[in-house]
Short mmCIF file of C-alpha atoms in Angstrom, two decimals:
data_model
loop_
_atom_site.label_atom_id
_atom_site.label_comp_id
_atom_site.label_asym_id
_atom_site.label_seq_id
_atom_site.Cartn_x
_atom_site.Cartn_y
_atom_site.Cartn_z
CA MET A 1 100.58 60.97 141.61
CA ASP A 2 99.52 57.32 141.67
CA LEU A 3 102.61 55.38 140.59
CA PHE A 4 100.56 52.33 139.93
CA ALA A 5 97.84 54.06 137.82
CA PRO A 6 97.47 52.42 134.33
CA GLN A 7 99.12 54.14 131.44
CA PRO A 8 97.00 54.98 128.35
CA THR A 9 98.67 52.23 126.37
CA ASP A 10 98.14 49.53 129.05
CA ASN A 11 95.61 46.84 128.12
CA LEU A 12 93.21 46.42 131.09
CA LEU A 13 91.92 43.07 129.69
CA PRO A 14 93.83 39.84 130.46
CA CYS A 15 93.07 38.39 126.92
CA ASP A 16 90.88 38.50 123.84
CA GLY A 17 90.59 42.26 123.40
CA ILE A 18 91.97 45.67 124.21
CA VAL A 19 90.65 48.23 126.65
CA ASN A 20 92.63 51.47 127.36
CA ASP A 21 91.94 53.83 130.27
CA LEU A 22 92.94 57.31 129.04
CA GLY A 23 92.03 58.92 132.31
CA ILE A 24 90.45 62.34 132.89
CA MET A 25 90.55 64.26 129.60
CA LEU A 26 88.06 67.12 130.21
CA SER A 27 88.44 70.06 132.59
CA ASP A 28 84.94 71.42 132.00
CA ASP A 29 83.19 68.10 132.48
CA ARG A 30 80.58 69.35 135.03
CA ALA A 31 79.51 72.26 132.74
CA LEU A 32 79.26 69.92 129.74
CA TYR A 33 77.15 67.47 131.77
CA GLN A 34 74.62 70.17 132.67
CA GLN A 35 74.55 71.55 129.14
CA LEU A 36 73.80 68.17 127.63
CA LEU A 37 71.27 67.29 130.32
CA ASP A 38 69.37 70.61 129.67
CA LYS A 39 69.67 70.95 125.88
CA LEU A 40 69.47 67.46 124.33
CA PRO A 41 66.14 65.81 123.25
CA TRP A 42 66.34 62.85 125.71
CA GLN A 43 63.97 59.96 125.25
CA SER A 44 63.31 56.83 127.33
CA ASP A 45 64.97 53.80 125.72
CA GLN A 46 63.02 50.77 124.64
CA VAL A 47 64.40 47.23 125.14
CA THR A 48 62.70 44.10 123.97
CA LEU A 49 63.69 40.92 125.81
CA PHE A 50 62.02 37.51 125.18
CA GLY A 51 59.22 39.14 123.20
CA LYS A 52 58.42 41.74 125.93
CA THR A 53 59.12 45.43 125.52
CA HIS A 54 60.39 47.51 128.44
CA ILE A 55 60.48 51.26 128.69
CA THR A 56 63.58 52.35 130.67
CA THR A 57 64.06 55.25 133.10
CA ARG A 58 67.49 55.52 131.44
CA LYS A 59 67.26 57.92 128.56
CA ILE A 60 69.13 58.10 125.29
CA VAL A 61 70.00 60.38 122.33
CA TRP A 62 71.56 58.94 119.14
CA MET A 63 73.36 61.59 117.16
CA GLY A 64 75.90 61.74 114.30
CA ASP A 65 76.53 62.56 110.63
CA THR A 66 73.43 63.49 108.64
CA SER A 67 75.21 65.23 105.79
CA SER A 68 74.91 62.24 103.50
CA GLY A 69 71.41 63.47 102.51
CA SER A 70 69.51 60.70 104.32
CA ASP A 71 69.17 60.40 108.06
CA GLN A 72 68.44 56.70 107.47
CA ALA A 73 72.09 56.13 106.51
CA LEU A 74 73.08 55.89 110.14
CA THR A 75 70.10 54.33 111.87
CA TYR A 76 71.11 52.01 114.68
CA THR A 77 69.18 48.94 115.63
CA TYR A 78 69.72 47.05 118.99
CA SER A 79 67.47 45.29 121.45
CA GLY A 80 64.80 44.95 118.79
CA HIS A 81 64.38 48.72 118.09
CA THR A 82 65.78 51.14 115.51
CA ARG A 83 66.98 54.59 116.75
CA PRO A 84 66.61 57.59 114.40
CA ILE A 85 69.64 59.90 114.32
CA GLN A 86 69.86 63.44 115.48
CA PRO A 87 72.35 65.94 114.01
CA TRP A 88 75.53 66.58 116.01
CA HIS A 89 75.24 68.94 118.93
CA SER A 90 78.14 71.41 118.68
CA SER A 91 79.63 70.50 122.05
CA VAL A 92 79.46 66.76 121.33
CA PHE A 93 81.09 67.26 117.94
CA HIS A 94 83.91 69.24 119.65
CA VAL A 95 84.46 66.41 122.15
CA LYS A 96 84.53 63.88 119.27
CA GLN A 97 87.35 65.85 117.62
CA LEU A 98 89.30 66.05 120.86
CA ILE A 99 89.00 62.28 121.34
CA GLU A 100 90.01 61.53 117.79
CA GLN A 101 93.15 63.74 118.20
CA ARG A 102 94.01 62.10 121.53
CA LEU A 103 93.73 58.67 120.00
CA LEU A 104 95.83 59.67 117.02
CA GLU A 105 98.53 60.79 119.45
CA LEU A 106 98.53 57.19 120.81
CA GLY A 107 98.75 55.69 117.33
CA ILE A 108 95.06 54.77 117.15
CA ALA A 109 93.35 56.01 113.98
CA ALA A 110 89.65 56.50 114.54
CA GLN A 111 87.02 58.59 112.72
CA PHE A 112 83.75 58.57 114.60
CA ASN A 113 80.54 59.37 112.64
CA SER A 114 78.08 58.86 115.51
CA CYS A 115 77.56 58.91 119.27
CA LEU A 116 75.06 57.09 121.56
CA LEU A 117 74.40 59.11 124.69
CA ASN A 118 72.82 57.45 127.78
CA TYR A 119 71.58 59.41 130.73
CA TYR A 120 71.30 57.51 134.08
CA PRO A 121 69.20 59.67 136.49
CA SER A 122 70.61 57.89 139.58
CA GLY A 123 72.52 54.85 140.68
CA GLU A 124 69.33 52.77 140.44
CA ASP A 125 69.54 53.11 136.70
CA GLY A 126 72.08 50.86 134.99
CA MET A 127 72.82 48.73 131.94
CA GLY A 128 72.93 44.92 131.92
CA TYR A 129 75.64 42.90 130.44
CA HIS A 130 75.92 43.40 126.67
CA ALA A 131 78.40 43.67 123.82
CA ASP A 132 78.36 46.37 121.17
CA ASP A 133 78.57 43.74 118.45
CA GLU A 134 75.83 44.79 116.04
CA PRO A 135 76.60 44.26 112.30
CA GLU A 136 76.49 48.08 111.73
CA LEU A 137 79.64 48.44 113.82
CA GLY A 138 81.73 46.20 111.60
CA HIS A 139 84.69 43.97 112.59
CA GLN A 140 86.87 45.01 115.62
CA PRO A 141 85.11 48.32 116.17
CA ILE A 142 86.79 51.16 118.11
CA ILE A 143 84.42 52.57 120.69
CA ALA A 144 85.36 55.51 122.89
CA SER A 145 83.30 55.94 125.98
CA LEU A 146 83.39 59.29 127.89
CA SER A 147 81.76 59.54 131.35
CA LEU A 148 80.15 62.69 132.86
CA GLY A 149 78.62 63.21 136.22
CA ALA A 150 78.47 60.57 138.99
CA THR A 151 81.23 57.99 139.39
CA ARG A 152 79.86 54.50 138.41
CA LYS A 153 81.23 51.01 138.28
CA PHE A 154 81.89 49.60 134.79
CA VAL A 155 82.45 45.89 134.60
CA PHE A 156 83.74 43.54 131.86
CA LYS A 157 82.95 39.88 131.85
CA HIS A 158 84.25 37.36 129.34
CA LYS A 159 81.60 35.58 127.23
CA ALA A 160 83.21 32.21 127.67
CA HIS A 161 82.41 29.98 130.61
CA ASN A 162 85.63 28.45 131.93
CA LYS A 163 88.05 29.09 134.78
CA LYS A 164 90.64 30.73 132.54
CA THR A 165 88.41 33.61 131.51
CA GLN A 166 85.86 33.92 134.39
CA ASP A 167 87.71 36.85 135.98
CA LYS A 168 85.85 40.17 135.76
CA VAL A 169 87.57 43.50 135.12
CA GLU A 170 86.11 46.39 137.11
CA LEU A 171 86.59 50.09 136.71
CA TYR A 172 85.13 53.05 138.57
CA LEU A 173 84.48 55.67 135.90
CA GLU A 174 84.81 59.28 137.08
CA SER A 175 83.46 62.46 135.41
CA GLY A 176 85.60 63.41 132.44
CA GLN A 177 87.26 59.90 132.19
CA LEU A 178 87.72 58.28 128.78
CA VAL A 179 87.86 54.51 128.17
CA VAL A 180 88.48 52.99 124.67
CA MET A 181 87.36 49.50 123.71
CA ARG A 182 88.95 48.03 120.54
CA GLY A 183 90.30 44.83 118.88
CA ASP A 184 88.35 41.74 119.69
CA THR A 185 86.74 43.25 122.85
CA GLN A 186 83.18 43.17 121.59
CA GLN A 187 83.50 39.66 120.16
CA TYR A 188 84.74 38.07 123.45
CA TRP A 189 83.60 40.44 126.27
CA LYS A 190 80.39 41.89 127.62
CA HIS A 191 80.23 45.06 129.73
CA SER A 192 77.83 46.52 132.21
CA ILE A 193 77.02 49.56 134.30
CA THR A 194 76.00 48.07 137.66
CA LYS A 195 73.10 49.39 139.71
CA THR A 196 73.67 50.84 143.25
CA LYS A 197 71.58 52.61 145.83
CA LYS A 198 74.65 54.45 147.07
CA VAL A 199 74.64 56.99 144.16
CA ASP A 200 71.83 59.50 143.94
CA GLU A 201 73.38 61.75 141.24
CA GLY A 202 73.02 61.35 137.50
CA ARG A 203 75.56 60.19 134.88
CA ILE A 204 75.82 60.71 131.13
CA SER A 205 77.90 58.46 128.96
CA LEU A 206 78.92 59.35 125.40
CA THR A 207 79.97 56.38 123.31
CA PHE A 208 81.55 57.39 120.03
CA ARG A 209 81.66 54.87 117.24
CA HIS A 210 81.87 54.48 113.47
CA MET A 211 78.84 53.04 111.86
CA LEU A 212 78.89 51.38 108.48
CA ASN A 213 76.57 52.84 105.94
CA HIS A 214 74.11 50.45 104.38
CA PRO A 215 72.71 51.24 100.89
#
């Protein structure tokens, strides 16, 4: 046992937010990875930057509650594009419930109604620095991110530009590992999945969140 490993209640950020590393929480992570890879309706993501739209090799699925009677209730818009929602896959919904129960045991009340899944085919697929600060997520959102597949580097960088806050926080996320971002994290920090040529295996991330319904 690593005596210096962070505890679930430890805050990995030095200031302006809370990030908890809950460690490996799934024993069947490899089987779940293959099931989601084979069964979900993956689509290439679209990102518009400076007026130019890019089609990514990274693929996504946006899923969640559709029982309100209108799939439009939980549409999600980021990078200039709106993502239509898919109904919950049974395995993803089960994982959602497991995460909610684990957080409750730590005194964190969270009810997730949606999940954005990203598939990175290899280490050459990544995600640039960004914050999950869209209006649909509300103030101080709780976002639980579960990793499956290849180990990848996850980096936090403070949005401010001064010596006090320039330090980066780096994690190597393993298959089955759960990280929770909450408090002011999205307001003050950006995060990224860095690209690398050293990884040739795929990774799937499941980021559970609560979206606000708009009439």
